Short mmCIF file of C-alpha atoms and ligand atoms in Angstrom, two decimals:
data_model
loop_
_atom_site.label_atom_id
_atom_site.label_comp_id
_atom_site.label_asym_id
_atom_site.label_seq_id
_atom_site.Cartn_x
_atom_site.Cartn_y
_atom_site.Cartn_z
CA MET A 1 94.19 124.78 94.81
CA ALA A 2 97.53 124.84 92.99
CA PHE A 3 98.46 127.68 95.33
CA ASP A 4 97.56 125.64 98.46
CA GLU A 5 99.55 122.70 97.09
CA LYS A 6 102.55 124.90 96.45
CA ILE A 7 102.38 126.18 100.06
CA ALA A 8 102.08 122.64 101.46
CA HIS A 9 104.91 121.41 99.26
CA THR A 10 107.22 124.29 100.22
CA LEU A 11 106.51 123.82 103.93
CA LEU A 12 107.75 120.23 103.60
CA GLN A 13 111.10 121.66 102.49
CA TYR A 14 111.15 124.19 105.33
CA PRO A 15 109.97 122.31 108.44
CA HIS A 16 110.67 125.32 110.68
CA ALA A 17 108.68 127.79 108.59
CA GLU A 18 105.18 128.99 109.49
CA GLU A 19 102.19 128.75 107.20
CA PRO A 20 100.69 132.11 106.19
CA PRO A 21 97.04 132.58 107.16
CA ARG A 22 94.99 132.90 103.95
CA GLU A 23 93.25 136.11 105.10
CA ILE A 24 96.49 138.13 104.85
CA ILE A 25 96.88 137.27 101.17
CA LYS A 26 95.47 140.19 99.20
CA THR A 27 93.44 140.15 95.98
CA PRO A 28 94.66 142.12 92.93
CA ALA A 29 91.97 144.77 93.65
CA GLN A 30 93.17 145.13 97.26
CA ILE A 31 96.79 145.40 96.11
CA GLU A 32 95.77 148.17 93.70
CA GLY A 33 94.16 150.04 96.64
CA ILE A 34 97.26 149.59 98.80
CA ARG A 35 99.46 150.70 95.88
CA LYS A 36 97.48 153.96 95.62
CA ALA A 37 97.68 154.58 99.39
CA GLY A 38 101.41 153.82 99.24
CA GLU A 39 101.98 156.25 96.36
CA ILE A 40 100.22 159.03 98.23
CA ASN A 41 102.19 158.19 101.38
CA THR A 42 105.43 158.46 99.35
CA MET A 43 104.31 161.88 98.04
CA ILE A 44 103.76 163.08 101.60
CA LEU A 45 107.29 162.01 102.59
CA ASP A 46 108.57 163.79 99.45
CA ALA A 47 106.88 166.96 100.74
CA VAL A 48 108.60 166.46 104.12
CA ALA A 49 111.94 166.07 102.30
CA ASP A 50 111.38 169.45 100.61
CA MET A 51 110.82 171.38 103.86
CA ILE A 52 112.83 169.59 106.56
CA GLY A 53 116.08 171.15 107.76
CA GLU A 54 117.90 173.03 110.48
CA GLY A 55 115.57 175.31 112.47
CA VAL A 56 112.38 173.53 111.38
CA SER A 57 110.34 172.28 114.36
CA THR A 58 108.98 168.76 114.45
CA GLY A 59 105.58 170.38 115.07
CA GLU A 60 105.88 172.09 111.64
CA ILE A 61 106.59 168.69 110.06
CA ASP A 62 103.42 167.38 111.70
CA ARG A 63 101.35 170.28 110.28
CA LEU A 64 102.84 169.80 106.80
CA VAL A 65 101.96 166.09 106.90
CA ALA A 66 98.40 166.87 108.00
CA GLU A 67 97.93 169.46 105.21
CA ARG A 68 99.52 167.45 102.41
CA THR A 69 97.59 164.31 103.41
CA ALA A 70 94.29 166.20 103.26
CA GLU A 71 95.19 167.76 99.86
CA LEU A 72 95.93 164.31 98.46
CA GLY A 73 92.64 162.85 99.73
CA GLY A 74 94.05 160.67 102.50
CA THR A 75 93.89 160.45 106.28
CA CYS A 76 96.76 160.12 108.74
CA ALA A 77 96.69 156.63 110.27
CA CYS A 78 98.78 157.67 113.27
CA LEU A 79 96.40 160.36 114.59
CA GLY A 80 94.33 158.77 117.34
CA TYR A 81 95.86 155.33 116.77
CA GLN A 82 95.78 153.80 120.28
CA GLY A 83 95.60 157.39 121.50
CA TYR A 84 98.67 158.65 119.58
CA PRO A 85 98.37 162.47 119.63
CA LYS A 86 99.95 163.56 116.30
CA HIS A 87 99.85 162.87 112.52
CA VAL A 88 103.36 161.46 112.08
CA CYS A 89 106.33 160.22 114.13
CA THR A 90 109.58 162.24 114.27
CA SER A 91 112.43 160.40 115.98
CA ILE A 92 115.70 162.28 116.57
CA ASP A 93 119.11 160.73 117.36
CA GLU A 94 118.70 158.38 120.38
CA VAL A 95 114.94 158.19 119.81
CA VAL A 96 114.44 154.83 118.10
CA CYS A 97 110.84 155.39 116.95
CA HIS A 98 107.45 156.91 117.86
CA GLY A 99 108.90 160.34 118.67
CA ILE A 100 106.02 162.81 119.10
CA PRO A 101 106.21 166.06 117.08
CA ASP A 102 106.56 169.18 119.22
CA ASN A 103 106.23 172.85 118.24
CA SER A 104 109.11 173.80 120.51
CA ARG A 105 111.56 171.13 119.29
CA PHE A 106 113.62 172.73 116.50
CA LEU A 107 115.94 170.50 114.47
CA GLN A 108 119.62 171.31 114.96
CA SER A 109 122.69 170.83 112.82
CA GLY A 110 124.25 167.44 113.45
CA GLU A 111 120.99 165.62 114.21
CA ILE A 112 119.61 162.62 112.33
CA VAL A 113 115.82 162.31 112.22
CA ASN A 114 113.42 159.61 111.11
CA VAL A 115 110.03 160.71 109.78
CA ASP A 116 107.53 157.82 109.78
CA CYS A 117 104.29 158.42 107.93
CA THR A 118 101.25 156.16 107.42
CA THR A 119 98.36 157.15 105.15
CA ILE A 120 94.88 155.71 104.68
CA VAL A 121 93.28 156.13 101.23
CA ASP A 122 89.88 154.56 100.47
CA GLY A 123 90.39 152.32 103.51
CA TYR A 124 93.84 151.05 102.40
CA TYR A 125 97.13 151.72 104.24
CA GLY A 126 100.63 152.69 103.11
CA ASP A 127 103.47 152.99 105.66
CA ALA A 128 107.05 154.23 105.13
CA SER A 129 109.80 156.16 106.87
CA ARG A 130 113.03 157.89 105.89
CA MET A 131 116.06 159.31 107.62
CA PHE A 132 117.08 162.94 107.15
CA LEU A 133 120.50 164.42 107.95
CA ILE A 134 120.26 167.91 109.45
CA GLY A 135 123.10 170.33 108.62
CA ASP A 136 126.58 169.09 109.39
CA VAL A 137 126.32 165.46 110.55
CA SER A 138 129.28 163.44 111.89
CA GLU A 139 130.74 160.67 109.72
CA GLU A 140 129.83 158.22 112.49
CA LYS A 141 126.12 159.04 112.32
CA LYS A 142 126.14 159.25 108.50
CA LYS A 143 127.49 155.72 108.41
CA LEU A 144 124.77 154.47 110.78
CA VAL A 145 122.10 155.97 108.50
CA ALA A 146 123.75 154.53 105.36
CA VAL A 147 124.21 151.02 106.80
CA THR A 148 120.60 150.98 108.03
CA LYS A 149 119.47 151.79 104.47
CA GLU A 150 121.71 149.00 103.18
CA CYS A 151 120.03 146.62 105.67
CA LEU A 152 116.62 147.53 104.23
CA ASP A 153 117.84 147.36 100.61
CA GLU A 154 119.41 143.96 101.16
CA ALA A 155 116.21 142.66 102.78
CA VAL A 156 114.22 143.93 99.78
CA SER A 157 116.59 142.10 97.42
CA ILE A 158 115.97 138.86 99.36
CA ALA A 159 112.19 139.09 100.01
CA LYS A 160 110.71 136.75 97.39
CA PRO A 161 107.90 134.20 97.39
CA TRP A 162 108.76 130.78 98.80
CA THR A 163 111.43 132.18 101.12
CA THR A 164 110.83 133.03 104.80
CA LEU A 165 110.88 136.09 107.05
CA GLY A 166 113.94 134.61 108.75
CA ASP A 167 115.88 134.66 105.48
CA PHE A 168 115.92 138.45 105.29
CA GLY A 169 115.89 138.91 109.10
CA TYR A 170 119.15 136.98 109.21
CA ALA A 171 120.67 139.20 106.48
CA ILE A 172 119.67 142.43 108.25
CA ASN A 173 121.15 141.29 111.57
CA LYS A 174 124.33 140.04 109.94
CA ARG A 175 124.96 143.31 108.11
CA ALA A 176 124.26 145.35 111.27
CA LYS A 177 126.59 143.19 113.38
CA ASP A 178 129.34 143.20 110.74
CA ASN A 179 129.34 147.00 111.08
CA GLY A 180 129.45 146.88 114.90
CA TYR A 181 125.79 147.83 115.31
CA SER A 182 122.80 146.10 116.92
CA VAL A 183 119.24 145.42 115.79
CA VAL A 184 116.22 146.38 117.90
CA VAL A 185 114.32 143.16 118.58
CA GLU A 186 111.26 144.26 120.59
CA ILE A 187 109.81 146.31 117.72
CA GLY A 188 109.43 145.01 114.18
CA GLY A 189 107.70 145.39 110.87
CA HIS A 190 104.23 144.09 110.18
CA GLY A 191 101.64 143.05 107.67
CA VAL A 192 99.85 146.18 106.42
CA GLY A 193 97.20 147.13 103.90
CA LEU A 194 93.66 146.51 105.06
CA ASP A 195 94.68 147.61 108.55
CA PHE A 196 97.63 149.46 110.11
CA HIS A 197 99.20 146.45 111.81
CA GLU A 198 98.30 142.99 110.52
CA GLU A 199 99.89 139.57 110.68
CA PRO A 200 102.71 138.70 110.35
CA TRP A 201 104.90 140.44 112.86
CA VAL A 202 108.20 140.99 110.98
CA PRO A 203 111.37 140.58 113.06
CA HIS A 204 114.61 142.14 111.80
CA ILE A 205 116.69 139.24 113.08
CA GLY A 206 116.19 135.54 112.43
CA ASP A 207 117.48 132.30 111.08
CA PRO A 208 117.19 131.22 107.44
CA GLY A 209 114.23 128.96 106.79
CA THR A 210 112.32 130.07 109.91
CA GLY A 211 109.38 132.42 110.43
CA MET A 212 106.44 132.89 108.12
CA LEU A 213 106.66 131.69 104.54
CA LEU A 214 106.39 134.55 102.03
CA VAL A 215 103.80 133.99 99.31
CA PRO A 216 102.51 136.17 96.44
CA GLY A 217 99.89 138.68 97.59
CA MET A 218 101.33 139.27 101.08
CA THR A 219 101.76 142.96 101.90
CA LEU A 220 104.14 143.91 104.69
CA THR A 221 106.60 146.46 105.95
CA ILE A 222 110.30 145.99 106.49
CA GLU A 223 111.54 148.68 108.88
CA PRO A 224 114.81 147.84 110.61
CA MET A 225 115.79 149.94 113.63
CA ILE A 226 119.59 149.78 113.95
CA ASN A 227 121.42 151.09 117.03
CA MET A 228 125.00 152.33 117.19
CA GLY A 229 125.38 150.79 120.65
CA THR A 230 123.26 148.36 122.64
CA SER A 231 120.07 146.88 121.20
CA GLU A 232 118.26 147.63 124.49
CA VAL A 233 115.49 150.22 124.36
CA PHE A 234 112.93 151.69 126.76
CA CYS A 235 109.65 153.58 126.49
CA ASP A 236 109.12 157.07 127.93
CA LYS A 237 106.94 156.67 131.04
CA GLU A 238 105.50 160.19 130.75
CA ASP A 239 104.21 160.13 127.16
CA GLY A 240 103.84 156.36 126.78
CA TRP A 241 105.17 156.47 123.18
CA THR A 242 108.73 157.64 122.68
CA ILE A 243 111.18 154.73 122.43
CA TYR A 244 114.81 155.54 123.38
CA THR A 245 118.04 153.58 123.22
CA GLU A 246 119.05 152.44 126.72
CA ASP A 247 122.61 153.79 126.32
CA GLY A 248 121.60 157.11 124.71
CA LYS A 249 123.51 156.31 121.51
CA PRO A 250 121.91 157.08 118.14
CA SER A 251 119.50 154.82 116.27
CA ALA A 252 118.40 154.87 112.63
CA GLN A 253 115.44 153.39 110.74
CA TRP A 254 114.15 153.13 107.18
CA GLU A 255 110.78 151.60 106.25
CA TYR A 256 109.06 150.46 103.05
CA THR A 257 105.70 148.86 102.38
CA LEU A 258 106.06 145.94 99.93
CA VAL A 259 103.90 143.39 98.18
CA ILE A 260 105.30 139.94 97.51
CA THR A 261 104.78 139.19 93.80
CA GLU A 262 105.13 136.00 91.73
CA SER A 263 108.75 136.85 90.90
CA GLY A 264 109.96 138.90 93.89
CA ASN A 265 108.43 142.03 95.35
CA GLU A 266 107.24 145.51 94.48
CA ILE A 267 107.85 148.50 96.75
CA LEU A 268 104.47 150.19 97.35
CA SER A 269 105.67 153.02 99.59
CA ARG A 270 109.14 154.37 100.24
N1 MF3 B 301 104.33 153.96 111.51
C1 MF3 B 301 104.73 153.14 112.64
C2 MF3 B 301 105.04 151.76 112.07
O1 MF3 B 301 105.84 151.69 111.20
C3 MF3 B 301 103.71 153.05 113.71
C4 MF3 B 301 103.45 154.32 114.38
S1 MF3 B 301 102.17 154.11 115.46
C5 MF3 B 301 101.94 155.63 116.10
O2 MF3 B 301 104.47 150.76 112.37
F1 MF3 B 301 100.84 155.57 116.74
F2 MF3 B 301 102.97 155.92 116.84
F3 MF3 B 301 101.86 156.50 115.12
CO1 CO B 302 105.83 153.35 109.85
CO1 CO B 303 105.34 150.14 109.97
#
């Protein structure tokens, strides 16, 4: 009751904010389950970090993710998700997200690659992605990767109860624009935990005081996709998954799963 009153009271202060549906607010036991799934998901990305490099195919990354996930007692959420054919997403350079691993696609020096992994453990989900620099990467691309990480880190420093999604969306967009980059708007983060993609949808742009109110017990991803050039993207017509930048310029992304706590947040997968 005190919780409902606090929500009602806060919404009076933020007339443009949206009320969170109660079913997305997790119990302590659910958060513990999501924490465990998130930890295992982080361990799988650590295993990717140990093997990724020049000459490694994205198909090998997919096999490593499948093996490590099984060893750790999880399942890969991506495999079969809306017909997705592989265990993980590998997105190189101008691929924004949802790149499909391929045994004949060997990573080359100078490329930047995002590996996005989602693991189910005991029915709970953890979702995270990282960027990897392959061999000798240009300063221009290194900066894109670094600024994208700063966008995520700044959002994490802002995401607290009784603030809104628009508060950190605004900060991400501002930092990207200040560096001459653009934010992908069609694809965003999401609630996560009991399912792969739950409410709310999490935009990486916004205005302070707008969007859903953050309250303790909400679990969500923040996963900004930042483009060096235009924010416009398109989907591959052949495979139905791969998202590319319209202008062919590089894109970077980092993703964490977080829980909103009483005092701020806790990163559950990184
Ligand atoms: N892991 C991605 C996300 O962050 C979703 C990938 S869906 C897939 O939401 F089917 F392409 F794997
Ligand atoms: Co993901
Ligand atoms: Co996600």
